[in-house]
Short mmCIF file of C-alpha atoms in Angstrom, two decimals:
data_model
loop_
_atom_site.label_atom_id
_atom_site.label_comp_id
_atom_site.label_asym_id
_atom_site.label_seq_id
_atom_site.Cartn_x
_atom_site.Cartn_y
_atom_site.Cartn_z
CA MET A 5 54.82 -91.70 7.79
CA ARG A 6 56.32 -89.65 5.28
CA ILE A 7 54.73 -88.81 1.56
CA LYS A 8 58.07 -88.91 -0.50
CA GLN A 9 56.17 -89.18 -4.01
CA SER A 10 52.93 -88.65 -5.56
CA GLU A 11 51.63 -88.49 -9.02
CA PHE A 12 48.11 -88.34 -10.55
CA GLU A 13 47.48 -91.82 -11.91
CA ILE A 14 43.65 -91.52 -13.65
CA SER A 15 40.15 -89.79 -13.73
CA ALA A 16 37.16 -92.43 -13.21
CA VAL A 17 33.23 -91.95 -13.36
CA LYS A 18 32.98 -95.34 -13.92
CA ARG A 19 33.57 -98.73 -11.86
CA GLU A 20 35.57 -100.14 -14.56
CA GLN A 21 37.72 -97.17 -14.76
CA TYR A 22 39.24 -97.30 -11.17
CA PRO A 23 42.57 -98.97 -10.82
CA VAL A 24 43.19 -102.71 -10.14
CA ASP A 25 46.00 -102.95 -8.83
CA GLY A 26 44.52 -103.57 -5.07
CA LEU A 27 46.19 -100.66 -3.04
CA PRO A 28 44.47 -99.27 -0.20
CA GLU A 29 42.69 -95.76 -0.75
CA VAL A 30 42.27 -92.70 1.35
CA ALA A 31 39.15 -90.47 -0.07
CA PHE A 32 38.83 -86.92 0.27
CA VAL A 33 35.34 -85.77 0.12
CA GLY A 34 33.65 -82.33 0.91
CA ARG A 35 31.49 -79.38 -0.53
CA SER A 36 33.02 -77.38 -3.40
CA ASN A 37 35.21 -74.39 -2.47
CA VAL A 38 35.72 -76.40 1.41
CA GLY A 39 39.63 -76.63 0.24
CA LYS A 40 39.75 -80.29 -0.87
CA SER A 41 42.37 -79.82 -3.81
CA SER A 42 44.52 -77.26 -1.22
CA ILE A 43 44.99 -79.60 1.55
CA ILE A 44 45.69 -82.76 -0.94
CA ASN A 45 48.49 -80.33 -2.41
CA ALA A 46 49.55 -79.44 0.95
CA LEU A 47 50.07 -83.11 2.20
CA ALA A 48 51.78 -84.36 -0.68
CA ASN A 49 53.82 -81.52 -0.73
CA ARG A 50 52.94 -81.12 -4.31
CA ARG A 51 51.46 -77.69 -5.50
CA HIS A 52 49.51 -78.55 -8.59
CA LEU A 53 49.27 -82.05 -8.17
CA ALA A 54 45.06 -81.68 -7.46
CA LYS A 55 43.77 -79.06 -9.97
CA VAL A 56 42.00 -76.16 -8.00
CA SER A 57 38.95 -75.54 -9.97
CA GLN A 58 38.30 -71.99 -10.75
CA THR A 59 34.44 -72.95 -11.10
CA PRO A 60 33.42 -74.51 -7.94
CA GLY A 61 31.16 -77.48 -8.67
CA LYS A 62 32.55 -78.36 -11.68
CA THR A 63 34.24 -81.35 -11.68
CA ARG A 64 32.39 -84.67 -11.38
CA LEU A 65 35.35 -86.91 -12.06
CA ILE A 66 36.70 -88.88 -9.18
CA ASN A 67 40.66 -88.40 -9.21
CA PHE A 68 43.26 -91.29 -8.07
CA PHE A 69 47.11 -90.33 -7.25
CA MET A 70 49.29 -92.98 -6.33
CA ILE A 71 51.37 -92.39 -3.27
CA ASN A 72 54.94 -93.40 -2.92
CA GLU A 73 55.05 -94.99 -5.89
CA GLY A 74 52.45 -97.96 -5.12
CA GLU A 75 51.94 -97.56 -1.29
CA PHE A 76 48.50 -96.52 -1.62
CA HIS A 77 46.20 -94.50 -3.57
CA LEU A 78 44.71 -91.06 -2.60
CA VAL A 79 41.56 -90.23 -3.92
CA ASP A 80 39.97 -87.15 -4.71
CA LEU A 81 35.74 -87.01 -4.88
CA PRO A 82 33.72 -84.51 -6.44
CA GLY A 83 32.99 -81.58 -4.14
CA TYR A 84 29.29 -81.50 -3.62
CA GLY A 85 26.65 -79.03 -2.20
CA TYR A 86 27.13 -76.13 -4.97
CA ALA A 87 24.04 -74.05 -5.41
CA LYS A 88 24.42 -72.67 -8.94
CA VAL A 89 24.21 -76.47 -10.39
CA SER A 90 21.31 -77.79 -11.37
CA LYS A 91 19.52 -80.44 -9.27
CA THR A 92 20.13 -83.25 -11.91
CA GLU A 93 23.99 -82.58 -11.93
CA GLN A 94 24.02 -82.12 -8.24
CA ALA A 95 22.19 -85.68 -8.20
CA SER A 96 24.59 -86.92 -10.68
CA TRP A 97 27.48 -86.38 -8.63
CA GLY A 98 25.82 -87.78 -5.61
CA LYS A 99 25.53 -90.78 -7.26
CA THR A 100 29.18 -91.08 -8.75
CA ILE A 101 30.58 -90.92 -5.06
CA GLU A 102 27.69 -93.54 -3.94
CA MET A 103 28.99 -95.62 -6.26
CA TYR A 104 32.34 -95.13 -5.23
CA LEU A 105 31.60 -95.89 -1.56
CA THR A 106 29.48 -98.96 -2.24
CA ASP A 107 32.05 -102.22 -1.81
CA ARG A 108 35.06 -100.35 -2.79
CA GLU A 109 37.27 -103.07 -0.81
CA GLU A 110 40.31 -100.85 -1.09
CA LEU A 111 38.73 -97.81 0.31
CA LYS A 112 40.17 -98.52 3.90
CA ARG A 113 39.13 -94.38 5.14
CA VAL A 114 37.25 -91.38 4.18
CA ILE A 115 38.45 -87.95 5.30
CA LEU A 116 35.14 -85.40 5.72
CA LEU A 117 36.36 -81.94 5.17
CA VAL A 118 34.27 -79.53 6.65
CA ASP A 119 34.93 -75.56 6.63
CA SER A 120 36.20 -74.43 10.29
CA ARG A 121 34.62 -70.92 10.15
CA HIS A 122 31.06 -72.63 9.34
CA LYS A 123 28.42 -74.57 11.08
CA PRO A 124 28.57 -78.33 9.02
CA THR A 125 25.73 -77.95 6.24
CA LYS A 126 22.93 -80.42 5.69
CA ASP A 127 24.98 -82.03 3.05
CA ASP A 128 27.79 -82.39 5.29
CA LEU A 129 25.74 -84.45 7.97
CA ILE A 130 24.28 -86.66 4.88
CA MET A 131 28.03 -87.46 3.81
CA HIS A 132 28.77 -88.19 7.45
CA ASP A 133 25.97 -90.63 7.71
CA TRP A 134 26.62 -92.11 4.25
CA VAL A 135 30.12 -92.87 4.92
CA LYS A 136 28.98 -94.43 8.46
CA HIS A 137 26.30 -96.38 6.57
CA PHE A 138 28.92 -97.83 4.28
CA ASP A 139 31.12 -98.77 7.36
CA ILE A 140 33.90 -96.83 6.39
CA GLU A 141 36.33 -95.44 8.71
CA ALA A 142 36.04 -91.55 8.94
CA ILE A 143 37.99 -88.50 10.46
CA VAL A 144 36.28 -85.20 9.94
CA VAL A 145 39.19 -82.34 9.18
CA ALA A 146 38.12 -78.71 9.50
CA THR A 147 40.12 -76.34 6.84
CA LYS A 148 40.70 -73.22 6.89
CA SER A 149 41.77 -72.88 10.36
CA ASP A 150 44.10 -69.96 10.13
CA LYS A 151 41.23 -67.80 9.69
CA LEU A 152 40.54 -68.41 13.43
CA SER A 153 41.61 -67.44 16.52
CA ASN A 154 42.49 -69.80 19.60
CA ASN A 155 39.31 -69.10 21.26
CA GLU A 156 37.40 -69.32 18.22
CA LEU A 157 38.70 -72.57 17.27
CA ARG A 158 37.55 -74.28 20.46
CA LYS A 159 34.05 -73.00 19.78
CA SER A 160 34.21 -74.18 16.00
CA GLU A 161 35.35 -77.25 17.32
CA LYS A 162 32.36 -77.44 19.83
CA ILE A 163 29.83 -76.64 17.22
CA ILE A 164 31.11 -79.14 14.52
CA LYS A 165 31.26 -81.92 17.12
CA ASP A 166 27.62 -81.11 18.50
CA THR A 167 26.31 -80.82 14.90
CA MET A 168 27.69 -83.58 13.62
CA GLY A 169 27.19 -86.02 16.84
CA LEU A 170 30.70 -86.89 17.10
CA THR A 171 32.06 -88.46 20.02
CA LYS A 172 35.11 -88.72 22.11
CA ASP A 173 35.87 -91.92 20.23
CA ASP A 174 35.56 -89.94 16.80
CA LYS A 175 38.67 -88.65 14.83
CA PHE A 176 38.65 -84.74 14.30
CA TYR A 177 41.33 -82.65 13.40
CA PHE A 178 42.07 -78.69 12.33
CA PHE A 179 44.14 -77.91 9.70
CA SER A 180 45.22 -74.88 7.28
CA SER A 181 46.46 -75.29 4.00
CA LEU A 182 48.05 -72.28 3.97
CA ASN A 183 50.48 -72.31 7.11
CA LYS A 184 50.88 -75.96 6.81
CA LYS A 185 50.64 -75.97 10.70
CA GLY A 186 50.88 -79.82 11.79
CA LYS A 187 51.14 -81.11 8.09
CA ASP A 188 53.67 -84.06 9.80
CA GLU A 189 51.09 -84.88 12.31
CA LEU A 190 48.36 -84.97 10.47
CA ILE A 191 49.92 -86.83 7.81
CA ASN A 192 50.56 -89.80 10.49
CA TYR A 193 46.85 -89.10 11.46
CA LEU A 194 45.34 -89.80 8.62
CA PHE A 195 47.69 -92.55 6.80
CA GLU A 196 49.54 -94.33 9.09
CA GLY A 197 48.73 -98.03 9.45
CA LEU A 198 47.56 -98.21 5.87
CA VAL A 199 50.44 -100.19 4.63
CA GLU A 200 50.81 -102.52 7.52
CA GLU A 201 47.01 -103.13 7.57
CA GLU A 202 46.90 -104.17 3.75
CA ASN A 203 50.13 -106.61 4.34
CA GLU A 204 48.02 -108.35 7.09
CA ILE A 205 45.23 -108.97 5.01
CA GLU A 206 47.74 -110.29 2.78
#
């Protein structure tokens, strides 16, 4: 699959603000500072499609991007786990994410981003459980892999899979937005079949 075109469509907080065109959606979620905006920009081959915030944890909007002029939406969910915001604000983001995950028929897949350099956090585990609870396909992508050697990557993969309870049937991938190694393969891995799947449903 090729991402030939991408553009920002709308930011939303409430359900009534979500797009109503029925296109399949792939959502990206992860902790603040995990590199969510960077991977979205790298995959879409657009430098400033998703804005990289200078203040982690600031954005609580859900951003929808149109891919390939109406094939599907890429969805950027608010970052979580930033310690310097209030508990009330953190709870608000949690509700925003949960509201989107609940009964969103267009949502076909969630890409959960974790930092390849660190053991997944409690928040990462909660988010993974959340996605599974709503019976949504989840793919775990470990970002910033350029920071690790091949030996460190093998250790990281074991730590991440063991901590999150991933099995051989669960999908897992490393990626670096800096060197973009394996970008085309990752695009196929994350998005292949979405349009065909939607056509079969129709």
